Amino acid sequence: MKMKLSVKIAICAMLSACATIAFIIESLFPPIFLPGARMGISNFFILLCLIVLGAKYSFAVLIVKVLLGSLFSGNVSSLMYSLPAGLISLSAQTLLLYLTKNVSLVAVSVFGATANITIQNITFCIITKTTEYLSFLPYLSLVGAISGLIIGYATFLVAKKIPARTE
Amino acid sequence: MGDFGKKQLLVKVKNSKPFFICDLLVYTITAIIIAVLLVFFVFIPQKIKNLGFYVAINGDTVVKYFSSSNLIEIDDDYIAFVEVVEDGDKIRIKINQIQTDGYNIVEIDTVNKTAKITDSNCPNKDCTSINFIKNSGAIPCPPHKLKVAPIGEGQFNPPISG
């Protein structure tokens, strides 16, 4: 049975709220030995939205998360590098999921998380005109890959449990 | 694609496994990206000799430490706001902000030639969680607009001691 538009919007709003809250909570914790290193739990809700509702709604969740999360956490300047990185990595994940048949969700999440954190760091260095932070790039990419693995597997487990009637 | 695409995606994930053979290609590409970044931003800079460290506030260099001569140079505007304490092999430099009561304490290990921010009264103290730096990288403290970074080749002229 096709999902009603009102139900889709409600689910999208709920996932946006969860992603925003996760983003704000993560920003309260100190970085893990590296500037900007976070677990990326908010990406779990974006990936889940991509699977359940599709690309259009997942981009909406991403934009809401970055906009509101930056505002409420008091770090508005992070908009400049979080948003482009998020959009590019989500686009890559969407294309990988839709166009490939034999690539798992976990691998897509790993690639997306690595791309996200790499592009964020590079954009930050370009905007602030500092090249010193580029030396953190390999470590951040590794942290991104590991968090992508965990988040991807968690999303996979949750997607397995989603009842068939939501399709 | 519309609903048909979305329906297929959820069904595809529900019916799939967490690992496919083709995932190895994605993981290999990711590993290659990380390896290339490691070579260019970690292994190559490690061969660069450590000349010292500098602390900048709002882009202006405030304190410079030259490891060759073990000398510290403080900017004239910050002479009254910087306190230097030598404790064996470690040098602790407390940098107080001019316009606020903010401060950061930078610890330089003269033997291992590393630098780290060990204390600060910034809101989140994120700068104190960041690992030490040696030949590359930087430690930022965004609330205080402060940055600790290694001195690059030809970046500053070392002071003449004696």
mmCIF file with all atom_site columns, N, CA, C and O in Angstrom, chain A residues 1-47:
data_model
loop_
_atom_site.group_PDB
_atom_site.id
_atom_site.type_symbol
_atom_site.label_atom_id
_atom_site.label_alt_id
_atom_site.label_comp_id
_atom_site.label_asym_id
_atom_site.label_entity_id
_atom_site.label_seq_id
_atom_site.pdbx_PDB_ins_code
_atom_site.Cartn_x
_atom_site.Cartn_y
_atom_site.Cartn_z
_atom_site.occupancy
_atom_site.B_iso_or_equiv
_atom_site.pdbx_formal_charge
_atom_site.auth_seq_id
_atom_site.auth_comp_id
_atom_site.auth_asym_id
_atom_site.auth_atom_id
_atom_site.pdbx_PDB_model_num
ATOM 1   N N  . MET A 1 1  ? 0.849  -1.195 0.000  1.00 0.00 ? 1  MET A N  1
ATOM 2   C CA . MET A 1 1  ? 0.000  0.000  0.000  1.00 0.00 ? 1  MET A CA 1
ATOM 3   C C  . MET A 1 1  ? 0.885  1.246  0.000  1.00 0.00 ? 1  MET A C  1
ATOM 4   O O  . MET A 1 1  ? 1.827  1.346  0.772  1.00 0.00 ? 1  MET A O  1
ATOM 5   N N  . LYS A 1 2  ? 0.599  2.194  -0.881 1.00 0.00 ? 2  LYS A N  1
ATOM 6   C CA . LYS A 1 2  ? 1.414  3.393  -1.011 1.00 0.00 ? 2  LYS A CA 1
ATOM 7   C C  . LYS A 1 2  ? 1.251  4.266  0.222  1.00 0.00 ? 2  LYS A C  1
ATOM 8   O O  . LYS A 1 2  ? 0.143  4.436  0.746  1.00 0.00 ? 2  LYS A O  1
ATOM 9   N N  . MET A 1 3  ? 2.380  4.851  0.662  1.00 0.00 ? 3  MET A N  1
ATOM 10  C CA . MET A 1 3  ? 2.357  5.683  1.858  1.00 0.00 ? 3  MET A CA 1
ATOM 11  C C  . MET A 1 3  ? 1.740  7.026  1.533  1.00 0.00 ? 3  MET A C  1
ATOM 12  O O  . MET A 1 3  ? 2.047  7.631  0.510  1.00 0.00 ? 3  MET A O  1
ATOM 13  N N  . LYS A 1 4  ? 0.889  7.527  2.448  1.00 0.00 ? 4  LYS A N  1
ATOM 14  C CA . LYS A 1 4  ? 0.291  8.845  2.241  1.00 0.00 ? 4  LYS A CA 1
ATOM 15  C C  . LYS A 1 4  ? 1.346  9.920  2.373  1.00 0.00 ? 4  LYS A C  1
ATOM 16  O O  . LYS A 1 4  ? 2.305  9.765  3.135  1.00 0.00 ? 4  LYS A O  1
ATOM 17  N N  . LEU A 1 5  ? 1.147  11.045 1.675  1.00 0.00 ? 5  LEU A N  1
ATOM 18  C CA . LEU A 1 5  ? 2.103  12.152 1.724  1.00 0.00 ? 5  LEU A CA 1
ATOM 19  C C  . LEU A 1 5  ? 2.243  12.684 3.142  1.00 0.00 ? 5  LEU A C  1
ATOM 20  O O  . LEU A 1 5  ? 3.339  12.993 3.607  1.00 0.00 ? 5  LEU A O  1
ATOM 21  N N  . SER A 1 6  ? 1.134  12.752 3.866  1.00 0.00 ? 6  SER A N  1
ATOM 22  C CA . SER A 1 6  ? 1.168  13.274 5.240  1.00 0.00 ? 6  SER A CA 1
ATOM 23  C C  . SER A 1 6  ? 2.019  12.377 6.133  1.00 0.00 ? 6  SER A C  1
ATOM 24  O O  . SER A 1 6  ? 2.746  12.855 7.014  1.00 0.00 ? 6  SER A O  1
ATOM 25  N N  . VAL A 1 7  ? 1.953  11.080 5.900  1.00 0.00 ? 7  VAL A N  1
ATOM 26  C CA . VAL A 1 7  ? 2.753  10.135 6.696  1.00 0.00 ? 7  VAL A CA 1
ATOM 27  C C  . VAL A 1 7  ? 4.235  10.318 6.375  1.00 0.00 ? 7  VAL A C  1
ATOM 28  O O  . VAL A 1 7  ? 5.089  10.330 7.269  1.00 0.00 ? 7  VAL A O  1
ATOM 29  N N  . LYS A 1 8  ? 4.528  10.484 5.094  1.00 0.00 ? 8  LYS A N  1
ATOM 30  C CA . LYS A 1 8  ? 5.938  10.681 4.683  1.00 0.00 ? 8  LYS A CA 1
ATOM 31  C C  . LYS A 1 8  ? 6.507  11.946 5.326  1.00 0.00 ? 8  LYS A C  1
ATOM 32  O O  . LYS A 1 8  ? 7.642  11.950 5.825  1.00 0.00 ? 8  LYS A O  1
ATOM 33  N N  . ILE A 1 9  ? 5.708  13.015 5.292  1.00 0.00 ? 9  ILE A N  1
ATOM 34  C CA . ILE A 1 9  ? 6.169  14.276 5.866  1.00 0.00 ? 9  ILE A CA 1
ATOM 35  C C  . ILE A 1 9  ? 6.395  14.132 7.375  1.00 0.00 ? 9  ILE A C  1
ATOM 36  O O  . ILE A 1 9  ? 7.373  14.629 7.929  1.00 0.00 ? 9  ILE A O  1
ATOM 37  N N  . ALA A 1 10 ? 5.483  13.404 8.029  1.00 0.00 ? 10 ALA A N  1
ATOM 38  C CA . ALA A 1 10 ? 5.614  13.201 9.476  1.00 0.00 ? 10 ALA A CA 1
ATOM 39  C C  . ALA A 1 10 ? 6.883  12.412 9.799  1.00 0.00 ? 10 ALA A C  1
ATOM 40  O O  . ALA A 1 10 ? 7.627  12.749 10.730 1.00 0.00 ? 10 ALA A O  1
ATOM 41  N N  . ILE A 1 11 ? 7.138  11.359 9.018  1.00 0.00 ? 11 ILE A N  1
ATOM 42  C CA . ILE A 1 11 ? 8.340  10.542 9.245  1.00 0.00 ? 11 ILE A CA 1
ATOM 43  C C  . ILE A 1 11 ? 9.591  11.379 8.977  1.00 0.00 ? 11 ILE A C  1
ATOM 44  O O  . ILE A 1 11 ? 10.579 11.325 9.729  1.00 0.00 ? 11 ILE A O  1
ATOM 45  N N  . CYS A 1 12 ? 9.542  12.172 7.905  1.00 0.00 ? 12 CYS A N  1
ATOM 46  C CA . CYS A 1 12 ? 10.679 13.032 7.551  1.00 0.00 ? 12 CYS A CA 1
ATOM 47  C C  . CYS A 1 12 ? 10.963 14.023 8.669  1.00 0.00 ? 12 CYS A C  1
ATOM 48  O O  . CYS A 1 12 ? 12.117 14.239 9.048  1.00 0.00 ? 12 CYS A O  1
ATOM 49  N N  . ALA A 1 13 ? 9.895  14.602 9.228  1.00 0.00 ? 13 ALA A N  1
ATOM 50  C CA . ALA A 1 13 ? 10.058 15.573 10.318 1.00 0.00 ? 13 ALA A CA 1
ATOM 51  C C  . ALA A 1 13 ? 10.650 14.912 11.558 1.00 0.00 ? 13 ALA A C  1
ATOM 52  O O  . ALA A 1 13 ? 11.526 15.467 12.229 1.00 0.00 ? 13 ALA A O  1
ATOM 53  N N  . MET A 1 14 ? 10.186 13.702 11.845 1.00 0.00 ? 14 MET A N  1
ATOM 54  C CA . MET A 1 14 ? 10.690 12.989 13.015 1.00 0.00 ? 14 MET A CA 1
ATOM 55  C C  . MET A 1 14 ? 12.170 12.665 12.857 1.00 0.00 ? 14 MET A C  1
ATOM 56  O O  . MET A 1 14 ? 12.972 12.848 13.782 1.00 0.00 ? 14 MET A O  1
ATOM 57  N N  . LEU A 1 15 ? 12.532 12.193 11.666 1.00 0.00 ? 15 LEU A N  1
ATOM 58  C CA . LEU A 1 15 ? 13.945 11.869 11.420 1.00 0.00 ? 15 LEU A CA 1
ATOM 59  C C  . LEU A 1 15 ? 14.804 13.137 11.436 1.00 0.00 ? 15 LEU A C  1
ATOM 60  O O  . LEU A 1 15 ? 15.951 13.110 11.898 1.00 0.00 ? 15 LEU A O  1
ATOM 61  N N  . SER A 1 16 ? 14.259 14.248 10.940 1.00 0.00 ? 16 SER A N  1
ATOM 62  C CA . SER A 1 16 ? 14.991 15.529 10.986 1.00 0.00 ? 16 SER A CA 1
ATOM 63  C C  . SER A 1 16 ? 15.257 15.927 12.426 1.00 0.00 ? 16 SER A C  1
ATOM 64  O O  . SER A 1 16 ? 16.367 16.358 12.771 1.00 0.00 ? 16 SER A O  1
ATOM 65  N N  . ALA A 1 17 ? 14.242 15.778 13.267 1.00 0.00 ? 17 ALA A N  1
ATOM 66  C CA . ALA A 1 17 ? 14.394 16.138 14.687 1.00 0.00 ? 17 ALA A CA 1
ATOM 67  C C  . ALA A 1 17 ? 15.442 15.253 15.349 1.00 0.00 ? 17 ALA A C  1
ATOM 68  O O  . ALA A 1 17 ? 16.312 15.738 16.089 1.00 0.00 ? 17 ALA A O  1
ATOM 69  N N  . CYS A 1 18 ? 15.374 13.957 15.072 1.00 0.00 ? 18 CYS A N  1
ATOM 70  C CA . CYS A 1 18 ? 16.354 13.026 15.669 1.00 0.00 ? 18 CYS A CA 1
ATOM 71  C C  . CYS A 1 18 ? 17.766 13.358 15.198 1.00 0.00 ? 18 CYS A C  1
ATOM 72  O O  . CYS A 1 18 ? 18.717 13.360 15.998 1.00 0.00 ? 18 CYS A O  1
ATOM 73  N N  . ALA A 1 19 ? 17.922 13.626 13.907 1.00 0.00 ? 19 ALA A N  1
ATOM 74  C CA . ALA A 1 19 ? 19.246 13.942 13.358 1.00 0.00 ? 19 ALA A CA 1
ATOM 75  C C  . ALA A 1 19 ? 19.783 15.230 13.975 1.00 0.00 ? 19 ALA A C  1
ATOM 76  O O  . ALA A 1 19 ? 20.971 15.321 14.314 1.00 0.00 ? 19 ALA A O  1
ATOM 77  N N  . THR A 1 20 ? 18.916 16.217 14.143 1.00 0.00 ? 20 THR A N  1
ATOM 78  C CA . THR A 1 20 ? 19.327 17.502 14.726 1.00 0.00 ? 20 THR A CA 1
ATOM 79  C C  . THR A 1 20 ? 19.762 17.323 16.178 1.00 0.00 ? 20 THR A C  1
ATOM 80  O O  . THR A 1 20 ? 20.801 17.842 16.602 1.00 0.00 ? 20 THR A O  1
ATOM 81  N N  . ILE A 1 21 ? 18.971 16.560 16.941 1.00 0.00 ? 21 ILE A N  1
ATOM 82  C CA . ILE A 1 21 ? 19.306 16.331 18.350 1.00 0.00 ? 21 ILE A CA 1
ATOM 83  C C  . ILE A 1 21 ? 20.630 15.584 18.464 1.00 0.00 ? 21 ILE A C  1
ATOM 84  O O  . ILE A 1 21 ? 21.489 15.930 19.285 1.00 0.00 ? 21 ILE A O  1
ATOM 85  N N  . ALA A 1 22 ? 20.814 14.563 17.618 1.00 0.00 ? 22 ALA A N  1
ATOM 86  C CA . ALA A 1 22 ? 22.067 13.800 17.641 1.00 0.00 ? 22 ALA A CA 1
ATOM 87  C C  . ALA A 1 22 ? 23.250 14.708 17.304 1.00 0.00 ? 22 ALA A C  1
ATOM 88  O O  . ALA A 1 22 ? 24.315 14.621 17.927 1.00 0.00 ? 22 ALA A O  1
ATOM 89  N N  . PHE A 1 23 ? 23.072 15.597 16.340 1.00 0.00 ? 23 PHE A N  1
ATOM 90  C CA . PHE A 1 23 ? 24.117 16.539 15.933 1.00 0.00 ? 23 PHE A CA 1
ATOM 91  C C  . PHE A 1 23 ? 24.491 17.461 17.088 1.00 0.00 ? 23 PHE A C  1
ATOM 92  O O  . PHE A 1 23 ? 25.667 17.703 17.365 1.00 0.00 ? 23 PHE A O  1
ATOM 93  N N  . ILE A 1 24 ? 23.476 17.963 17.793 1.00 0.00 ? 24 ILE A N  1
ATOM 94  C CA . ILE A 1 24 ? 23.728 18.900 18.900 1.00 0.00 ? 24 ILE A CA 1
ATOM 95  C C  . ILE A 1 24 ? 24.424 18.181 20.055 1.00 0.00 ? 24 ILE A C  1
ATOM 96  O O  . ILE A 1 24 ? 25.373 18.697 20.648 1.00 0.00 ? 24 ILE A O  1
ATOM 97  N N  . ILE A 1 25 ? 23.963 16.970 20.373 1.00 0.00 ? 25 ILE A N  1
ATOM 98  C CA . ILE A 1 25 ? 24.567 16.217 21.478 1.00 0.00 ? 25 ILE A CA 1
ATOM 99  C C  . ILE A 1 25 ? 26.028 15.906 21.168 1.00 0.00 ? 25 ILE A C  1
ATOM 100 O O  . ILE A 1 25 ? 26.909 16.031 22.011 1.00 0.00 ? 25 ILE A O  1
ATOM 101 N N  . GLU A 1 26 ? 26.283 15.503 19.908 1.00 0.00 ? 26 GLU A N  1
ATOM 102 C CA . GLU A 1 26 ? 27.672 15.209 19.507 1.00 0.00 ? 26 GLU A CA 1
ATOM 103 C C  . GLU A 1 26 ? 28.562 16.421 19.632 1.00 0.00 ? 26 GLU A C  1
ATOM 104 O O  . GLU A 1 26 ? 29.738 16.309 19.987 1.00 0.00 ? 26 GLU A O  1
ATOM 105 N N  . SER A 1 27 ? 28.034 17.586 19.321 1.00 0.00 ? 27 SER A N  1
ATOM 106 C CA . SER A 1 27 ? 28.844 18.805 19.354 1.00 0.00 ? 27 SER A CA 1
ATOM 107 C C  . SER A 1 27 ? 29.206 19.188 20.788 1.00 0.00 ? 27 SER A C  1
ATOM 108 O O  . SER A 1 27 ? 30.141 19.956 21.013 1.00 0.00 ? 27 SER A O  1
ATOM 109 N N  . LEU A 1 28 ? 28.466 18.635 21.772 1.00 0.00 ? 28 LEU A N  1
ATOM 110 C CA . LEU A 1 28 ? 28.763 18.948 23.169 1.00 0.00 ? 28 LEU A CA 1
ATOM 111 C C  . LEU A 1 28 ? 29.971 18.168 23.672 1.00 0.00 ? 28 LEU A C  1
ATOM 112 O O  . LEU A 1 28 ? 30.633 18.573 24.634 1.00 0.00 ? 28 LEU A O  1
ATOM 113 N N  . PHE A 1 29 ? 30.266 17.064 23.027 1.00 0.00 ? 29 PHE A N  1
ATOM 114 C CA . PHE A 1 29 ? 31.402 16.258 23.449 1.00 0.00 ? 29 PHE A CA 1
ATOM 115 C C  . PHE A 1 29 ? 32.691 16.808 22.861 1.00 0.00 ? 29 PHE A C  1
ATOM 116 O O  . PHE A 1 29 ? 32.693 17.338 21.754 1.00 0.00 ? 29 PHE A O  1
ATOM 117 N N  . PRO A 1 30 ? 33.816 16.671 23.578 1.00 0.00 ? 30 PRO A N  1
ATOM 118 C CA . PRO A 1 30 ? 35.085 17.141 23.010 1.00 0.00 ? 30 PRO A CA 1
ATOM 119 C C  . PRO A 1 30 ? 35.493 16.256 21.841 1.00 0.00 ? 30 PRO A C  1
ATOM 120 O O  . PRO A 1 30 ? 35.062 15.099 21.761 1.00 0.00 ? 30 PRO A O  1
ATOM 121 N N  . PRO A 1 31 ? 36.312 16.781 20.922 1.00 0.00 ? 31 PRO A N  1
ATOM 122 C CA . PRO A 1 31 ? 36.750 15.967 19.782 1.00 0.00 ? 31 PRO A CA 1
ATOM 123 C C  . PRO A 1 31 ? 37.642 14.814 20.248 1.00 0.00 ? 31 PRO A C  1
ATOM 124 O O  . PRO A 1 31 ? 38.287 14.894 21.292 1.00 0.00 ? 31 PRO A O  1
ATOM 125 N N  . ILE A 1 32 ? 37.669 13.737 19.457 1.00 0.00 ? 32 ILE A N  1
ATOM 126 C CA . ILE A 1 32 ? 38.447 12.557 19.832 1.00 0.00 ? 32 ILE A CA 1
ATOM 127 C C  . ILE A 1 32 ? 39.865 12.736 19.271 1.00 0.00 ? 32 ILE A C  1
ATOM 128 O O  . ILE A 1 32 ? 40.175 12.313 18.166 1.00 0.00 ? 32 ILE A O  1
ATOM 129 N N  . PHE A 1 33 ? 40.716 13.405 20.032 1.00 0.00 ? 33 PHE A N  1
ATOM 130 C CA . PHE A 1 33 ? 42.134 13.613 19.695 1.00 0.00 ? 33 PHE A CA 1
ATOM 131 C C  . PHE A 1 33 ? 42.363 14.448 18.437 1.00 0.00 ? 33 PHE A C  1
ATOM 132 O O  . PHE A 1 33 ? 43.470 14.861 18.165 1.00 0.00 ? 33 PHE A O  1
ATOM 133 N N  . LEU A 1 34 ? 41.332 14.659 17.655 1.00 0.00 ? 34 LEU A N  1
ATOM 134 C CA . LEU A 1 34 ? 41.496 15.397 16.404 1.00 0.00 ? 34 LEU A CA 1
ATOM 135 C C  . LEU A 1 34 ? 40.432 16.479 16.342 1.00 0.00 ? 34 LEU A C  1
ATOM 136 O O  . LEU A 1 34 ? 39.300 16.241 16.743 1.00 0.00 ? 34 LEU A O  1
ATOM 137 N N  . PRO A 1 35 ? 40.784 17.665 15.816 1.00 0.00 ? 35 PRO A N  1
ATOM 138 C CA . PRO A 1 35 ? 39.752 18.701 15.685 1.00 0.00 ? 35 PRO A CA 1
ATOM 139 C C  . PRO A 1 35 ? 38.692 18.278 14.682 1.00 0.00 ? 35 PRO A C  1
ATOM 140 O O  . PRO A 1 35 ? 39.020 17.908 13.567 1.00 0.00 ? 35 PRO A O  1
ATOM 141 N N  . GLY A 1 36 ? 37.440 18.341 15.089 1.00 0.00 ? 36 GLY A N  1
ATOM 142 C CA . GLY A 1 36 ? 36.340 18.018 14.180 1.00 0.00 ? 36 GLY A CA 1
ATOM 143 C C  . GLY A 1 36 ? 35.977 16.550 14.104 1.00 0.00 ? 36 GLY A C  1
ATOM 144 O O  . GLY A 1 36 ? 35.075 16.178 13.355 1.00 0.00 ? 36 GLY A O  1
ATOM 145 N N  . ALA A 1 37 ? 36.640 15.688 14.867 1.00 0.00 ? 37 ALA A N  1
ATOM 146 C CA . ALA A 1 37 ? 36.339 14.254 14.802 1.00 0.00 ? 37 ALA A CA 1
ATOM 147 C C  . ALA A 1 37 ? 35.115 13.943 15.658 1.00 0.00 ? 37 ALA A C  1
ATOM 148 O O  . ALA A 1 37 ? 35.124 14.160 16.862 1.00 0.00 ? 37 ALA A O  1
ATOM 149 N N  . ARG A 1 38 ? 34.082 13.446 15.011 1.00 0.00 ? 38 ARG A N  1
ATOM 150 C CA . ARG A 1 38 ? 32.850 13.101 15.720 1.00 0.00 ? 38 ARG A CA 1
ATOM 151 C C  . ARG A 1 38 ? 32.387 11.737 15.234 1.00 0.00 ? 38 ARG A C  1
ATOM 152 O O  . ARG A 1 38 ? 32.813 11.254 14.199 1.00 0.00 ? 38 ARG A O  1
ATOM 153 N N  . MET A 1 39 ? 31.453 11.138 15.964 1.00 0.00 ? 39 MET A N  1
ATOM 154 C CA . MET A 1 39 ? 30.955 9.810  15.624 1.00 0.00 ? 39 MET A CA 1
ATOM 155 C C  . MET A 1 39 ? 30.029 9.827  14.394 1.00 0.00 ? 39 MET A C  1
ATOM 156 O O  . MET A 1 39 ? 29.933 8.861  13.677 1.00 0.00 ? 39 MET A O  1
ATOM 157 N N  . GLY A 1 40 ? 29.332 10.904 14.192 1.00 0.00 ? 40 GLY A N  1
ATOM 158 C CA . GLY A 1 40 ? 28.447 11.002 13.025 1.00 0.00 ? 40 GLY A CA 1
ATOM 159 C C  . GLY A 1 40 ? 27.142 10.248 13.196 1.00 0.00 ? 40 GLY A C  1
ATOM 160 O O  . GLY A 1 40 ? 26.623 9.680  12.232 1.00 0.00 ? 40 GLY A O  1
ATOM 161 N N  . ILE A 1 41 ? 26.611 10.212 14.404 1.00 0.00 ? 41 ILE A N  1
ATOM 162 C CA . ILE A 1 41 ? 25.383 9.455  14.667 1.00 0.00 ? 41 ILE A CA 1
ATOM 163 C C  . ILE A 1 41 ? 24.202 10.043 13.897 1.00 0.00 ? 41 ILE A C  1
ATOM 164 O O  . ILE A 1 41 ? 23.279 9.314  13.502 1.00 0.00 ? 41 ILE A O  1
ATOM 165 N N  . SER A 1 42 ? 24.232 11.336 13.634 1.00 0.00 ? 42 SER A N  1
ATOM 166 C CA . SER A 1 42 ? 23.121 11.958 12.912 1.00 0.00 ? 42 SER A CA 1
ATOM 167 C C  . SER A 1 42 ? 23.003 11.403 11.496 1.00 0.00 ? 42 SER A C  1
ATOM 168 O O  . SER A 1 42 ? 21.916 11.402 10.908 1.00 0.00 ? 42 SER A O  1
ATOM 169 N N  . ASN A 1 43 ? 24.098 10.878 10.948 1.00 0.00 ? 43 ASN A N  1
ATOM 170 C CA . ASN A 1 43 ? 24.052 10.313 9.608  1.00 0.00 ? 43 ASN A CA 1
ATOM 171 C C  . ASN A 1 43 ? 23.232 9.031  9.548  1.00 0.00 ? 43 ASN A C  1
ATOM 172 O O  . ASN A 1 43 ? 22.770 8.624  8.479  1.00 0.00 ? 43 ASN A O  1
ATOM 173 N N  . PHE A 1 44 ? 23.050 8.395  10.710 1.00 0.00 ? 44 PHE A N  1
ATOM 174 C CA . PHE A 1 44 ? 22.207 7.198  10.782 1.00 0.00 ? 44 PHE A CA 1
ATOM 175 C C  . PHE A 1 44 ? 20.786 7.537  10.347 1.00 0.00 ? 44 PHE A C  1
ATOM 176 O O  . PHE A 1 44 ? 20.175 6.804  9.547  1.00 0.00 ? 44 PHE A O  1
ATOM 177 N N  . PHE A 1 45 ? 20.277 8.683  10.823 1.00 0.00 ? 45 PHE A N  1
ATOM 178 C CA . PHE A 1 45 ? 18.888 9.058  10.508 1.00 0.00 ? 45 PHE A CA 1
ATOM 179 C C  . PHE A 1 45 ? 18.756 9.484  9.046  1.00 0.00 ? 45 PHE A C  1
ATOM 180 O O  . PHE A 1 45 ? 17.721 9.237  8.410  1.00 0.00 ? 45 PHE A O  1
ATOM 181 N N  . ILE A 1 46 ? 19.818 10.095 8.513  1.00 0.00 ? 46 ILE A N  1
ATOM 182 C CA . ILE A 1 46 ? 19.783 10.518 7.106  1.00 0.00 ? 46 ILE A CA 1
ATOM 183 C C  . ILE A 1 46 ? 19.785 9.293  6.190  1.00 0.00 ? 46 ILE A C  1
ATOM 184 O O  . ILE A 1 46 ? 19.029 9.216  5.213  1.00 0.00 ? 46 ILE A O  1
ATOM 185 N N  . LEU A 1 47 ? 20.614 8.333  6.529  1.00 0.00 ? 47 LEU A N  1
ATOM 186 C CA . LEU A 1 47 ? 20.700 7.107  5.734  1.00 0.00 ? 47 LEU A CA 1
ATOM 187 C C  . LEU A 1 47 ? 19.376 6.324  5.812  1.00 0.00 ? 47 LEU A C  1
ATOM 188 O O  . LEU A 1 47 ? 18.891 5.785  4.809  1.00 0.00 ? 47 LEU A O  1
#
